Amino acid sequence: MLKQSKRSNIPTFLALEGLVKARALEADGADIIHLEIGQPSSAAPAMVTQALIEAVGENDTHGYSVSLGVPELRDAIADHYKRSYDYDCGRGDVAVTVGSSTAFALSFMAAFDVGDKVALPTPGYPAYRNLMMAMGIEPVALPARSSEGWMPSLAEMDSWDELPDGLIIASPHNPTGVVLSDEELKEICDWCEARGVRLISDEIYHGLSYGKPTSTAAHHSKSAIIISGFSKYFSMTGWRLGWMLMPEDLAGPIQQLTENLYISAPTPNQMGAIKAFEAHDELNENIKRYEANRQILLEGLLPEFLGDYAPCDGAFYLYADISAISDDSLQLADELLHQAGVAVTSGVDFDVAQGHKHLRLSFAGSTSDMHEAVTRINRFVVEKCHLKSTA
Ligand SMILES: Cc1ncc(COP(=O)(O)O)c(C=O)c1O
């Protein structure tokens, strides 16, 4: 037996595993509605695709870009902060990454050592925890409870024997859809600054909120790492482009790590992405679809299935409380896939301790899929719970 690293012994990313299972059933002829994955069904903006085609046609794209990204794209990202948030930054603050996913890996490597502790509001995005475990960083769950509006509690961290070295927050939040107000964000930034805790602010779902504005932590903290990207609002998931605003002390380390990890993000995709910030008219049509999809799920799904669901104010997820139906969301997700043809993700992905009571449904897909999902899920719930059909 050859040696395998202990660090690679991390939990499975269940949402992605669910996608693999659903695709396998589809290959055997099943008709599956995909609510398991946080991926817009809409295409990248037309002007972005056109810019990529032109750049490739001019053969301007065959080589590496500089590691921190194509300068024009870094300028466009800095301009976006000025226009969207009235926040001043420049090319030198911006690093373009391969999805926001590598921005997390780079941030963890730049900011933390083996054995450091990082607090994670829980439920939360599983890759933070899994990646940290692979790097020997200790993720510490910071419960975000339904009874407290799913908000992470700073007072709770103050009560711990030891303060964490870092804190990751995401607003809008995956899977709960909680959107922090600017005041709440400032309070978190101030708490971290006062205690020397490195804040990582995941802002990948910015632009996707329903009645609540999304603010950036950049306004309130000079030491925070701000992470965002093109996968969600910009509908460019497969382009694998993200970015970060680097605090001054980490810009050098992040550049060196990037050079050694992947050299540069794909150059053609970066050339296309320069145009993304001009595509708001097209992109805002997608938000209307998410808003309609959200309503279809909230108004259409049976209360037994929705339970005490999370706010759903931003991102494109509904975190349903299925405890009236089952105490095993992994099994329920499996039954929904095989018996109803609807792929969803168990809450265990986001919260190992409490996630068995929850399922996450993504409403990033098409509106017709949402209608069909409601019909299938309700039929399944009626049969499973012997309810009188409301259909
Ligand atoms: C909270 C959160 N952060 C980051 C990511 C990673 O996105 P990407 O690597 O596509 O930018 C996701 C993907 O679903 C997410 O939900």
mmCIF file of C-alpha atoms in Angstrom, residues 112-257:
data_model
loop_
_atom_site.group_PDB
_atom_site.id
_atom_site.type_symbol
_atom_site.label_atom_id
_atom_site.label_comp_id
_atom_site.label_asym_id
_atom_site.label_seq_id
_atom_site.Cartn_x
_atom_site.Cartn_y
_atom_site.Cartn_z
ATOM 1 C CA PHE A 112 -2.828 31.382 8.568
ATOM 2 C CA ASP A 113 -0.369 28.776 9.757
ATOM 3 C CA VAL A 114 -0.863 25.103 10.531
ATOM 4 C CA GLY A 115 -2.687 24.890 13.864
ATOM 5 C CA ASP A 116 -4.381 28.309 13.585
ATOM 6 C CA LYS A 117 -8.097 28.459 14.319
ATOM 7 C CA VAL A 118 -10.637 30.097 12.046
ATOM 8 C CA ALA A 119 -14.272 30.660 13.018
ATOM 9 C CA LEU A 120 -16.943 29.732 10.493
ATOM 10 C CA PRO A 121 -20.582 30.720 10.874
ATOM 11 C CA THR A 122 -22.404 27.407 10.715
ATOM 12 C CA PRO A 123 -24.329 26.441 8.610
ATOM 13 C CA GLY A 124 -21.898 27.657 5.961
ATOM 14 C CA TYR A 125 -20.207 26.886 2.672
ATOM 15 C CA PRO A 126 -18.497 23.488 3.101
ATOM 16 C CA ALA A 127 -15.392 24.174 1.012
ATOM 17 C CA TYR A 128 -14.065 26.689 3.586
ATOM 18 C CA ARG A 129 -14.048 24.003 6.252
ATOM 19 C CA ASN A 130 -12.795 21.198 4.022
ATOM 20 C CA LEU A 131 -9.996 23.293 2.514
ATOM 21 C CA MET A 132 -8.855 24.453 5.924
ATOM 22 C CA MET A 133 -8.744 20.883 7.167
ATOM 23 C CA ALA A 134 -6.556 19.969 4.192
ATOM 24 C CA MET A 135 -4.184 22.780 5.173
ATOM 25 C CA GLY A 136 -3.970 21.886 8.849
ATOM 26 C CA ILE A 137 -5.991 24.950 9.869
ATOM 27 C CA GLU A 138 -8.653 24.234 12.477
ATOM 28 C CA PRO A 139 -12.175 25.321 11.497
ATOM 29 C CA VAL A 140 -14.204 26.308 14.571
ATOM 30 C CA ALA A 141 -17.987 26.257 14.136
ATOM 31 C CA LEU A 142 -19.725 29.473 15.173
ATOM 32 C CA PRO A 143 -23.401 28.496 15.347
ATOM 33 C CA ALA A 144 -25.766 30.786 13.420
ATOM 34 C CA ARG A 145 -29.120 29.825 14.915
ATOM 35 C CA SER A 146 -32.587 30.154 13.498
ATOM 36 C CA SER A 147 -33.714 31.604 16.863
ATOM 37 C CA GLU A 148 -31.179 34.452 16.388
ATOM 38 C CA GLY A 149 -32.094 35.195 12.766
ATOM 39 C CA TRP A 150 -29.260 32.914 11.590
ATOM 40 C CA MET A 151 -26.762 35.626 12.564
ATOM 41 C CA PRO A 152 -23.272 34.734 13.826
ATOM 42 C CA SER A 153 -22.809 35.993 17.379
ATOM 43 C CA LEU A 154 -19.733 38.062 18.194
ATOM 44 C CA ALA A 155 -20.562 37.798 21.907
ATOM 45 C CA GLU A 156 -20.327 34.033 21.580
ATOM 46 C CA MET A 157 -16.759 34.290 20.231
ATOM 47 C CA ASP A 158 -15.863 36.630 23.092
ATOM 48 C CA SER A 159 -17.007 33.924 25.490
ATOM 49 C CA TRP A 160 -14.626 31.326 24.008
ATOM 50 C CA ASP A 161 -11.467 30.415 25.964
ATOM 51 C CA GLU A 162 -9.383 31.394 22.981
ATOM 52 C CA LEU A 163 -10.128 33.921 20.241
ATOM 53 C CA PRO A 164 -9.843 32.568 16.705
ATOM 54 C CA ASP A 165 -7.025 33.737 14.404
ATOM 55 C CA GLY A 166 -9.536 34.385 11.647
ATOM 56 C CA LEU A 167 -13.234 34.678 10.856
ATOM 57 C CA ILE A 168 -14.966 34.034 7.540
ATOM 58 C CA ILE A 169 -18.298 35.619 6.816
ATOM 59 C CA ALA A 170 -20.442 35.535 3.695
ATOM 60 C CA SER A 171 -23.161 38.038 2.919
ATOM 61 C CA PRO A 172 -25.419 37.145 1.159
ATOM 62 C CA HIS A 173 -24.951 33.831 2.873
ATOM 63 C CA ASN A 174 -24.939 30.324 1.483
ATOM 64 C CA PRO A 175 -27.123 28.408 2.454
ATOM 65 C CA THR A 176 -29.350 30.706 4.579
ATOM 66 C CA GLY A 177 -29.613 33.731 2.279
ATOM 67 C CA VAL A 178 -28.986 36.098 5.217
ATOM 68 C CA VAL A 179 -27.863 39.567 4.056
ATOM 69 C CA LEU A 180 -25.926 41.623 6.605
ATOM 70 C CA SER A 181 -26.747 45.315 6.804
ATOM 71 C CA ASP A 182 -23.900 47.813 6.494
ATOM 72 C CA GLU A 183 -24.092 48.412 10.276
ATOM 73 C CA GLU A 184 -23.878 44.685 11.027
ATOM 74 C CA LEU A 185 -20.930 44.359 8.673
ATOM 75 C CA LYS A 186 -19.192 47.310 10.315
ATOM 76 C CA GLU A 187 -19.729 45.791 13.736
ATOM 77 C CA ILE A 188 -18.067 42.558 12.611
ATOM 78 C CA CYS A 189 -15.168 44.455 10.980
ATOM 79 C CA ASP A 190 -14.634 46.560 14.119
ATOM 80 C CA TRP A 191 -14.750 43.459 16.329
ATOM 81 C CA CYS A 192 -12.063 41.775 14.212
ATOM 82 C CA GLU A 193 -9.863 44.886 13.973
ATOM 83 C CA ALA A 194 -10.017 45.458 17.736
ATOM 84 C CA ARG A 195 -8.972 41.870 18.489
ATOM 85 C CA GLY A 196 -6.431 41.292 15.735
ATOM 86 C CA VAL A 197 -8.617 38.666 14.055
ATOM 87 C CA ARG A 198 -8.159 38.408 10.279
ATOM 88 C CA LEU A 199 -11.525 38.774 8.542
ATOM 89 C CA ILE A 200 -12.260 37.104 5.224
ATOM 90 C CA SER A 201 -15.405 38.511 3.667
ATOM 91 C CA ASP A 202 -16.931 36.285 0.995
ATOM 92 C CA GLU A 203 -18.937 38.616 -1.240
ATOM 93 C CA ILE A 204 -19.481 36.180 -4.128
ATOM 94 C CA TYR A 205 -23.290 36.603 -3.960
ATOM 95 C CA HIS A 206 -23.203 40.386 -4.179
ATOM 96 C CA GLY A 207 -25.766 41.758 -6.604
ATOM 97 C CA LEU A 208 -28.171 38.918 -5.746
ATOM 98 C CA SER A 209 -30.519 40.170 -3.076
ATOM 99 C CA TYR A 210 -34.247 40.747 -2.818
ATOM 100 C CA GLY A 211 -34.983 44.092 -1.230
ATOM 101 C CA LYS A 212 -31.809 44.326 0.879
ATOM 102 C CA PRO A 213 -28.677 46.104 -0.382
ATOM 103 C CA THR A 214 -25.321 44.310 -0.237
ATOM 104 C CA SER A 215 -22.411 46.265 1.303
ATOM 105 C CA THR A 216 -18.730 45.505 1.156
ATOM 106 C CA ALA A 217 -16.492 44.982 4.185
ATOM 107 C CA ALA A 218 -13.806 46.916 2.272
ATOM 108 C CA HIS A 219 -15.430 50.120 3.547
ATOM 109 C CA HIS A 220 -14.880 49.138 7.176
ATOM 110 C CA SER A 221 -11.614 47.227 7.364
ATOM 111 C CA LYS A 222 -8.150 47.694 5.935
ATOM 112 C CA SER A 223 -6.998 44.270 7.121
ATOM 113 C CA ALA A 224 -9.906 42.225 5.739
ATOM 114 C CA ILE A 225 -9.534 40.076 2.636
ATOM 115 C CA ILE A 226 -12.474 40.696 0.299
ATOM 116 C CA ILE A 227 -13.358 37.833 -2.031
ATOM 117 C CA SER A 228 -15.780 37.887 -4.932
ATOM 118 C CA GLY A 229 -16.069 36.627 -8.474
ATOM 119 C CA PHE A 230 -17.878 36.080 -11.731
ATOM 120 C CA SER A 231 -19.669 32.791 -10.970
ATOM 121 C CA LYS A 232 -22.962 33.995 -9.529
ATOM 122 C CA TYR A 233 -24.340 37.465 -10.417
ATOM 123 C CA PHE A 234 -22.255 37.526 -13.612
ATOM 124 C CA SER A 235 -23.494 34.092 -14.692
ATOM 125 C CA MET A 236 -19.986 32.943 -15.708
ATOM 126 C CA THR A 237 -19.611 29.922 -13.423
ATOM 127 C CA GLY A 238 -17.615 27.745 -15.815
ATOM 128 C CA TRP A 239 -15.272 30.583 -16.733
ATOM 129 C CA ARG A 240 -13.585 29.979 -13.379
ATOM 130 C CA LEU A 241 -12.752 33.568 -12.572
ATOM 131 C CA GLY A 242 -12.845 35.276 -9.207
ATOM 132 C CA TRP A 243 -10.996 38.087 -7.537
ATOM 133 C CA MET A 244 -9.877 39.416 -4.210
ATOM 134 C CA LEU A 245 -9.089 42.785 -2.753
ATOM 135 C CA MET A 246 -5.875 42.178 -0.883
ATOM 136 C CA PRO A 247 -4.944 43.992 2.310
ATOM 137 C CA GLU A 248 -1.601 45.749 1.886
ATOM 138 C CA ASP A 249 0.340 43.375 4.142
ATOM 139 C CA LEU A 250 -0.764 40.293 2.201
ATOM 140 C CA ALA A 251 -0.391 41.551 -1.391
ATOM 141 C CA GLY A 252 3.219 40.316 -1.702
ATOM 142 C CA PRO A 253 2.608 36.874 -0.170
ATOM 143 C CA ILE A 254 -0.543 36.392 -2.276
ATOM 144 C CA GLN A 255 1.345 37.250 -5.459
ATOM 145 C CA GLN A 256 4.117 34.771 -4.642
ATOM 146 C CA LEU A 257 1.636 32.044 -3.761
#
